[in-house]
Coordinates of C-alpha atoms in Angstrom, one line a residue:
X803 CA 154.1 5.9 -79.0
X804 CA 155.9 4.6 -75.9
X805 CA 157.8 6.7 -73.5
X806 CA 161.1 4.9 -74.2
X807 CA 160.7 5.7 -77.9
X808 CA 160.0 9.4 -77.2
X809 CA 163.0 9.6 -75.0
X810 CA 165.1 7.8 -77.6
X811 CA 164.1 10.1 -80.4
X812 CA 164.2 13.4 -78.4
X813 CA 167.4 12.7 -76.5
X814 CA 168.2 10.9 -73.3
X815 CA 166.2 12.0 -70.3
X816 CA 167.9 14.1 -67.7
X817 CA 167.7 12.8 -64.2
X818 CA 167.3 15.9 -62.1
X819 CA 166.2 17.5 -58.9
X820 CA 164.1 19.5 -56.3
X821 CA 163.0 19.5 -52.6
X822 CA 160.1 20.7 -50.5
X823 CA 157.0 19.9 -48.6
X824 CA 153.7 18.6 -49.8
X825 CA 150.0 19.2 -49.1
X826 CA 149.7 16.9 -46.2
X827 CA 148.0 17.0 -42.9
X828 CA 145.1 19.3 -41.7
X829 CA 146.0 22.1 -44.1
X830 CA 145.0 20.1 -47.2
X831 CA 142.8 21.4 -50.0
X832 CA 139.2 20.3 -50.3
X833 CA 138.3 16.9 -51.8
X834 CA 135.2 16.3 -53.8
X835 CA 133.4 13.3 -55.4
X836 CA 135.3 10.9 -53.1
X837 CA 138.5 10.8 -55.2
X838 CA 141.9 11.8 -53.9
X839 CA 145.1 12.2 -55.7
X840 CA 147.2 12.8 -52.6
X841 CA 146.7 10.9 -49.3
X842 CA 149.7 12.2 -47.5
X843 CA 152.0 9.2 -47.9
X844 CA 154.9 8.3 -50.1
X845 CA 155.8 4.6 -50.2
X846 CA 159.5 3.9 -50.4
X847 CA 161.5 5.9 -53.0
X848 CA 159.1 7.3 -55.7
X849 CA 160.4 7.9 -59.3
X850 CA 158.4 10.4 -61.3
X851 CA 158.7 11.4 -64.9
X852 CA 158.1 15.0 -65.9
X853 CA 157.5 16.2 -69.5
X854 CA 158.3 19.8 -70.2
X855 CA 158.2 21.9 -73.3
X856 CA 161.5 23.5 -74.4
X857 CA 161.0 27.2 -74.9
X858 CA 163.5 29.8 -73.7
X859 CA 166.8 28.3 -72.9
X860 CA 166.9 30.3 -69.7
X861 CA 163.5 28.9 -68.6
X862 CA 164.5 25.3 -69.2
X863 CA 167.9 25.8 -67.6
X864 CA 166.2 27.1 -64.5
X865 CA 163.8 24.2 -64.3
X866 CA 166.7 21.8 -64.8
X867 CA 168.6 23.4 -61.9
X868 CA 165.5 23.4 -59.7
X869 CA 165.0 19.7 -60.4
X870 CA 168.7 18.9 -59.7
X871 CA 168.5 20.8 -56.4
X872 CA 165.3 18.9 -55.4
X873 CA 166.9 15.5 -56.0
X874 CA 170.0 16.4 -54.0
X875 CA 168.0 17.7 -51.1
X876 CA 166.0 14.6 -50.3
X877 CA 165.8 10.9 -51.1
X878 CA 162.0 10.1 -51.1
X879 CA 161.4 11.4 -54.7
X880 CA 163.5 11.2 -57.8
X881 CA 162.7 13.4 -60.7
X882 CA 163.4 12.5 -64.3
X883 CA 162.9 15.5 -66.6
X884 CA 162.1 14.9 -70.2
X885 CA 162.4 18.0 -72.5
X886 CA 160.1 18.0 -75.5
X887 CA 159.9 20.5 -78.4
X888 CA 157.6 23.4 -77.9
X889 CA 155.4 23.3 -81.1
X890 CA 152.2 21.9 -82.3
X891 CA 153.9 18.6 -82.2
X892 CA 154.0 18.8 -78.4
X893 CA 150.3 18.6 -78.2
X894 CA 150.3 15.8 -80.7
X895 CA 152.8 13.9 -78.5
X896 CA 150.6 14.4 -75.5
X897 CA 147.5 13.1 -77.3
X898 CA 149.3 10.1 -78.7
X899 CA 150.8 9.2 -75.4
X900 CA 147.4 9.5 -73.7
X901 CA 145.9 7.2 -76.3
X902 CA 148.6 4.6 -75.7
X903 CA 148.6 5.0 -71.9
X904 CA 152.1 6.4 -71.8
X905 CA 151.6 9.8 -70.2
X906 CA 154.3 10.9 -67.7
X907 CA 153.5 11.5 -64.0
X908 CA 153.7 15.3 -64.3
X909 CA 152.7 17.1 -67.5
X910 CA 153.5 20.6 -68.7
X911 CA 150.9 22.0 -71.0
X912 CA 149.4 25.3 -72.3
X913 CA 146.8 26.4 -69.8
X914 CA 143.7 26.5 -71.9
X915 CA 144.2 22.8 -72.9
X916 CA 143.5 21.9 -69.2
X917 CA 139.7 21.7 -69.7
X918 CA 139.9 19.3 -72.6
X919 CA 142.5 17.2 -70.7
X920 CA 140.5 17.1 -67.5
X921 CA 137.2 16.3 -69.3
X922 CA 138.8 13.5 -71.3
X923 CA 140.4 11.9 -68.2
X924 CA 144.0 12.7 -69.0
X925 CA 144.5 14.5 -65.6
X926 CA 143.7 13.9 -62.0
X927 CA 142.2 16.6 -59.8
X928 CA 144.7 18.1 -57.4
X929 CA 142.4 19.5 -54.7
X930 CA 143.6 16.9 -52.2
X931 CA 147.3 17.9 -52.8
X932 CA 147.2 21.7 -52.5
X933 CA 147.3 23.1 -49.0
X934 CA 145.0 26.0 -48.2
X935 CA 148.1 28.1 -47.6
X936 CA 149.4 27.5 -51.1
X937 CA 146.0 27.9 -52.7
X938 CA 145.5 31.3 -51.0
X939 CA 148.9 32.5 -52.0
X940 CA 148.2 31.9 -55.7
X941 CA 147.1 34.9 -57.8
X942 CA 143.3 34.6 -58.5
X943 CA 144.1 34.2 -62.2
X944 CA 146.1 31.1 -61.5
X945 CA 143.3 29.5 -59.6
X946 CA 140.8 30.5 -62.3
X947 CA 142.8 29.0 -65.1
X948 CA 143.4 25.8 -63.2
X949 CA 139.8 25.2 -62.2
X950 CA 137.3 23.1 -64.2
X951 CA 133.9 21.8 -63.1
X952 CA 134.5 23.0 -59.5
X953 CA 137.8 21.2 -59.1
X954 CA 141.4 22.3 -59.3
X955 CA 143.3 20.4 -62.0
X956 CA 146.3 22.5 -62.8
X957 CA 148.7 24.9 -61.3
X958 CA 151.4 27.2 -62.6
X959 CA 154.5 29.0 -61.3
X960 CA 153.9 32.0 -63.6
X961 CA 151.2 33.9 -65.5
X962 CA 151.0 36.4 -68.3
X963 CA 149.4 39.7 -69.1
X964 CA 148.6 42.1 -71.9
X965 CA 148.9 45.8 -72.3
X966 CA 150.0 48.6 -74.6
X967 CA 153.7 49.5 -74.4
X968 CA 154.2 53.1 -75.4
X969 CA 157.0 55.6 -76.0
X970 CA 156.1 58.5 -73.5
X971 CA 158.6 60.9 -75.1
X972 CA 156.8 60.6 -78.5
X973 CA 153.3 60.7 -77.1
X974 CA 154.0 63.8 -75.0
X975 CA 155.4 65.7 -77.9
X976 CA 152.2 64.9 -79.8
X977 CA 150.1 66.1 -76.9
X978 CA 148.7 62.6 -76.2
X979 CA 147.6 61.8 -72.7
X980 CA 149.1 58.7 -71.1
X981 CA 146.7 56.6 -69.0
X982 CA 147.5 56.2 -65.4
X983 CA 145.9 52.8 -64.7
X984 CA 143.0 50.4 -65.2
X985 CA 140.3 53.0 -64.8
X986 CA 142.0 55.4 -67.1
X987 CA 142.3 53.4 -70.4
X988 CA 142.0 55.0 -73.8
X989 CA 138.7 54.3 -75.4
X990 CA 138.9 52.6 -78.8
X991 CA 137.7 55.8 -80.4
X992 CA 140.3 57.8 -78.5
X993 CA 143.0 55.5 -79.6
X994 CA 141.9 55.8 -83.3
X995 CA 142.3 59.5 -83.0
X996 CA 145.7 59.1 -81.3
X997 CA 147.0 56.9 -84.1
X998 CA 146.0 59.5 -86.8
X999 CA 147.6 62.2 -84.7
X1000 CA 150.9 60.3 -84.5
X1001 CA 150.9 59.6 -88.2
X1002 CA 150.3 63.3 -88.9
X1003 CA 153.4 63.9 -86.7
X1004 CA 155.5 61.7 -88.8
X1005 CA 155.1 58.2 -87.3
X1006 CA 153.9 56.4 -90.5
X1007 CA 152.6 53.2 -88.9
X1008 CA 152.3 54.0 -85.2
X1009 CA 150.7 50.8 -84.0
X1010 CA 152.3 47.3 -83.6
X1011 CA 149.8 44.4 -83.3
X1012 CA 152.4 41.7 -83.8
X1013 CA 151.0 41.0 -87.2
X1014 CA 154.1 38.7 -87.8
X1015 CA 152.4 36.3 -85.5
X1016 CA 148.9 36.6 -87.0
X1017 CA 148.3 33.4 -89.0
X1018 CA 145.4 30.9 -89.3
X1019 CA 145.4 28.7 -86.2
X1020 CA 147.9 30.7 -84.2
X1021 CA 147.1 31.1 -80.5
X1022 CA 148.3 34.7 -80.5
X1023 CA 145.1 35.7 -82.4
X1024 CA 142.9 34.4 -79.6
X1025 CA 145.1 35.3 -76.6
X1026 CA 145.8 38.8 -78.0
X1027 CA 142.5 39.9 -79.5
X1028 CA 139.7 38.1 -77.7
X1029 CA 140.1 40.8 -75.1
X1030 CA 138.9 43.4 -77.6
X1031 CA 135.7 41.3 -78.2
X1032 CA 135.1 40.9 -74.5
X1033 CA 135.8 44.6 -73.8
X1034 CA 133.0 45.5 -76.2
X1035 CA 130.6 43.1 -74.5
X1036 CA 130.9 40.1 -76.8
X1037 CA 132.4 36.7 -76.1
X1038 CA 133.9 33.7 -77.9
X1039 CA 131.1 31.4 -76.6
X1040 CA 128.2 31.5 -74.2
X1041 CA 130.3 32.3 -71.0
X1042 CA 127.9 30.5 -68.6
X1043 CA 126.9 27.2 -70.2
X1044 CA 129.3 27.0 -73.1
X1045 CA 126.6 25.5 -75.3
X1046 CA 126.8 27.8 -78.3
X1047 CA 128.8 30.7 -79.9
X1048 CA 125.9 32.0 -81.8
X1049 CA 124.8 35.4 -80.6
X1050 CA 128.1 35.8 -78.7
X1051 CA 131.0 35.6 -81.1
X1052 CA 128.9 37.1 -83.9
X1053 CA 127.1 39.6 -81.8
X1054 CA 126.9 43.3 -82.8
X1055 CA 129.4 44.0 -80.0
X1056 CA 131.9 41.5 -81.3
X1057 CA 131.5 42.7 -84.9
X1058 CA 132.0 46.3 -83.8
X1059 CA 135.2 45.6 -81.9
X1060 CA 136.9 43.6 -84.7
X1061 CA 135.7 46.2 -87.3
X1062 CA 137.6 48.8 -85.4
X1063 CA 140.8 46.7 -85.4
X1064 CA 140.3 46.0 -89.1
X1065 CA 139.9 49.7 -89.8
X1066 CA 143.3 50.4 -88.2
X1067 CA 144.8 47.9 -90.6
X1068 CA 143.0 49.2 -93.6
X1069 CA 143.9 52.8 -92.9
X1070 CA 147.6 51.9 -92.8
X1071 CA 148.1 52.6 -89.1
X1072 CA 149.5 49.1 -88.3
X1073 CA 153.0 48.1 -89.0
X1074 CA 153.3 44.8 -91.0
X1075 CA 155.9 43.7 -88.4
X1076 CA 157.6 41.3 -90.9
X1077 CA 160.7 41.2 -88.8
X1078 CA 158.9 41.1 -85.5
X1079 CA 160.6 44.3 -84.4
X1080 CA 158.1 47.0 -85.2
X1081 CA 158.3 48.6 -81.8
X1082 CA 161.9 47.7 -80.8
X1083 CA 163.2 49.1 -84.2
X1084 CA 161.3 52.4 -83.6
X1085 CA 158.9 52.2 -86.5
X1086 CA 155.8 52.0 -84.1
X1087 CA 155.4 53.8 -80.8
X1088 CA 152.5 51.8 -79.4
X1089 CA 152.7 48.0 -79.1
X1090 CA 149.7 45.7 -78.3
X1091 CA 151.6 42.8 -76.7
X1092 CA 152.3 41.0 -73.5
X1093 CA 154.8 41.0 -70.6
X1094 CA 157.4 38.9 -72.4
X1095 CA 158.5 41.9 -74.5
X1096 CA 159.3 44.2 -71.6
X1097 CA 163.0 43.3 -71.5
X1098 CA 163.5 43.8 -75.3
X1099 CA 161.6 47.1 -75.4
X1100 CA 163.3 48.7 -72.4
X1101 CA 166.7 47.6 -73.7
X1102 CA 165.9 49.4 -77.0
X1103 CA 164.6 52.5 -75.4
X1104 CA 166.0 52.9 -71.8
X1105 CA 163.9 55.2 -69.7
X1106 CA 161.4 55.7 -72.5
X1107 CA 158.9 52.8 -72.2
X1108 CA 155.7 52.8 -70.3
X1109 CA 152.9 50.3 -69.9
X1110 CA 149.2 51.3 -70.2
X1111 CA 146.0 49.2 -70.4
X1112 CA 144.5 47.8 -73.6
X1113 CA 141.8 50.1 -75.0
X1114 CA 138.2 50.2 -73.7
X1115 CA 135.8 49.1 -76.5
X1116 CA 132.8 49.9 -74.4
X1117 CA 132.6 47.8 -71.3
X1118 CA 136.0 48.6 -69.7
X1119 CA 139.5 47.4 -70.5
X1120 CA 140.1 43.6 -70.7
X1121 CA 143.4 41.8 -70.9
X1122 CA 144.5 38.2 -71.7
X1123 CA 146.0 35.9 -69.1
X1124 CA 147.1 32.3 -68.7
X1125 CA 150.3 30.4 -69.5
X1126 CA 151.8 27.0 -69.2
X1127 CA 150.6 24.8 -66.4
X1128 CA 151.5 21.7 -64.5
X1129 CA 149.0 18.8 -64.2
X1130 CA 149.2 15.4 -62.5
X1131 CA 148.2 12.9 -65.2
X1132 CA 145.9 9.9 -64.9
X1133 CA 149.1 7.7 -65.2
X1134 CA 150.7 9.1 -62.1
X1135 CA 151.6 6.3 -59.7
X1136 CA 152.0 8.5 -56.6
X1137 CA 150.3 11.8 -56.5
X1138 CA 152.0 12.8 -53.2
X1139 CA 155.5 12.3 -54.8
X1140 CA 154.5 14.5 -57.8
X1141 CA 153.1 17.2 -55.5
X1142 CA 156.3 17.1 -53.4
X1143 CA 158.2 18.3 -56.5
X1144 CA 155.5 20.9 -57.4
X1145 CA 155.6 22.2 -53.9
X1146 CA 159.3 22.9 -54.4
X1147 CA 158.6 24.8 -57.6
X1148 CA 156.0 26.9 -55.8
X1149 CA 158.2 28.1 -53.0
X1150 CA 158.4 31.9 -53.2
X1151 CA 162.1 32.1 -54.0
X1152 CA 161.7 29.4 -56.7
X1153 CA 158.7 31.2 -58.3
X1154 CA 160.6 34.5 -58.3
X1155 CA 163.6 32.7 -59.7
X1156 CA 161.6 31.4 -62.7
X1157 CA 160.0 34.8 -63.3
X1158 CA 163.5 36.4 -63.6
X1159 CA 164.6 33.6 -66.0
X1160 CA 161.6 33.9 -68.4
X1161 CA 160.3 37.4 -67.8
X1162 CA 156.8 36.1 -66.8
X1163 CA 154.6 37.3 -64.0
X1164 CA 155.1 35.4 -60.7
X1165 CA 152.2 33.1 -59.9
X1166 CA 152.1 33.8 -56.1
X1167 CA 151.6 36.9 -54.0
X1168 CA 154.6 36.0 -51.9
X1169 CA 156.9 35.9 -55.0
X1170 CA 155.4 39.1 -56.3
X1171 CA 156.6 40.8 -53.1
X1172 CA 160.1 39.7 -53.9
X1173 CA 160.0 41.2 -57.4
X1174 CA 161.1 44.8 -58.1
X1175 CA 159.4 44.7 -61.5
X1176 CA 156.0 43.6 -60.3
X1177 CA 156.1 45.0 -56.8
X1178 CA 154.0 48.0 -55.6
X1179 CA 156.1 50.6 -57.4
X1180 CA 157.4 48.3 -60.1
X1181 CA 157.3 49.3 -63.8
X1182 CA 155.1 46.3 -64.6
X1183 CA 152.8 46.6 -61.6
X1184 CA 149.8 47.1 -64.0
X1185 CA 150.0 43.4 -64.9
X1186 CA 149.5 42.4 -61.3
X1187 CA 146.6 44.8 -60.8
X1188 CA 144.9 43.4 -63.9
X1189 CA 145.3 39.8 -62.7
X1190 CA 144.1 40.5 -59.2
X1191 CA 141.1 42.8 -60.1
X1192 CA 139.2 40.9 -62.7
X1193 CA 140.5 42.8 -65.7
X1194 CA 142.2 39.7 -66.9
X1195 CA 139.7 37.2 -68.4
X1196 CA 140.6 33.5 -68.8
X1197 CA 140.1 31.9 -72.1
X1198 CA 136.8 29.9 -72.2
X1199 CA 136.9 27.2 -69.6
X1200 CA 135.4 24.4 -71.6
X1201 CA 136.8 21.3 -73.3
X1202 CA 135.7 22.9 -76.5
X1203 CA 138.5 25.4 -76.3
X1204 CA 140.7 23.8 -79.0
X1205 CA 137.8 24.1 -81.5
X1206 CA 137.0 27.6 -80.3
X1207 CA 140.5 29.0 -80.6
X1208 CA 141.1 27.4 -83.9
X1209 CA 137.8 28.9 -85.4
X1210 CA 138.4 32.3 -83.9
X1211 CA 142.1 32.4 -84.9
X1212 CA 141.2 31.6 -88.5
X1213 CA 138.5 34.2 -88.6
X1214 CA 140.8 36.8 -87.1
X1215 CA 143.5 36.1 -89.7
X1216 CA 141.0 36.5 -92.5
X1217 CA 139.7 39.8 -91.0
X1218 CA 143.1 41.3 -90.5
X1219 CA 145.2 39.9 -93.3
X1220 CA 142.7 39.4 -96.1
X1221 CA 140.2 42.2 -95.3
X1222 CA 137.3 39.7 -95.0
X1223 CA 133.9 41.0 -94.0
X1224 CA 133.8 40.8 -90.2
X1225 CA 130.3 39.5 -89.7
X1226 CA 130.8 36.8 -92.4
X1227 CA 134.1 35.6 -90.9
X1228 CA 132.6 35.4 -87.4
X1229 CA 129.5 33.6 -88.7
X1230 CA 131.7 31.0 -90.2
X1231 CA 133.7 30.7 -86.9
X1232 CA 130.4 30.3 -85.0
X1233 CA 129.3 27.5 -87.3
X1234 CA 132.6 25.6 -86.8
X1235 CA 132.4 26.0 -83.0
X1236 CA 128.8 25.0 -82.7
X1237 CA 129.5 21.9 -84.9
X1238 CA 132.1 20.8 -82.4
X1239 CA 129.8 21.5 -79.5
X1240 CA 127.0 19.5 -81.1
X1241 CA 129.3 16.6 -81.9
X1242 CA 130.2 16.3 -78.2
X1243 CA 126.7 17.1 -76.8
X1244 CA 128.1 20.3 -75.3
X1245 CA 130.8 18.4 -73.4
X1246 CA 128.7 17.4 -70.3
X1247 CA 130.7 17.5 -67.1
X1248 CA 131.7 14.2 -65.6
X1249 CA 131.6 12.4 -68.9
X1250 CA 134.2 11.9 -71.7

């Protein structure tokens, strides 16, 4: 599939904009293995092509405006923005373009795919592009998600976070305590009791787990509920060497955590959420979800929505993290030109601007300081504290992640929707993951 064909099929590319400085001079990030993506020079006028998934219209509209401004502000780099559909077909397009050598200069992709893309040679490391000042301004979660094999391969302008949105008025009437922060999370046992108390008080299905999004292969299953496994002391795969899932995903701790979740479903405490509005419509008063629902929920219940940590299954609360990232592809002709555009997107005012548009968490400390929602006394401050203090755990940083998430997602759907035996479903997921790991010899670093 050639780039011209993609553009022809999906609509004419928009020639757009941006401005800014790059990672040049003494303040450049570290370089390893002798390869550099940025050398501090741009030859003539550089033209770069950017692929971007089309999600929220406000998000894409903001990026388009940022690119237009960039192009107007300087003449060295011209940005061509190519919007592509956000769906599984997006990943298929990327893989097809990589196979035919037609990747763009700058690629937007879901964060956990970075490790597979880096390992297989689709991306260039960007250590030589990112100045220390920019690197230190990034939230630690952004640096963690973008790092593979000791190198930085990707960078994002926003992050995500998980928690429980609750209705304080309802909980207080039921005599339920409301956690104050990370160290005060409900235990899983405590939450089970709270759910039964709320049902006795007339809330028939008090918990929203976004079951409308739970289906085999859906990333929500892994993003949303791997934290329960990790909070119990389990893991999706060996977290150090990534050589096997056996003894980790099917460990007693993992089985216990998912058995608790399944028990909530079996006991009728979870709303089916067929319309995707269990919490917003008032049927549930506790919603296990991410930052992107804040606007909808607070609009539905002004002044009566609070954010608390996910429950502690035994080893402390754990939350999901990670979102879409930018990477410089192996096809990029001039890494410095690409970085010049990325540097514009990472300016504090631009990061904050994007977070307002899409409701996501700003990726830099400087942008967080501009945000009333995520600032020191902001209503969503918990998300920042989780991302900074190690409560947020990145999805497994291995090229095997596509196989890991597919296997776990299918197991979780069977557990929650079909009532499958938890240990049996996890054993089957382990077998699928270990088969992929064996087929690739554990994905040795430095080889593809």
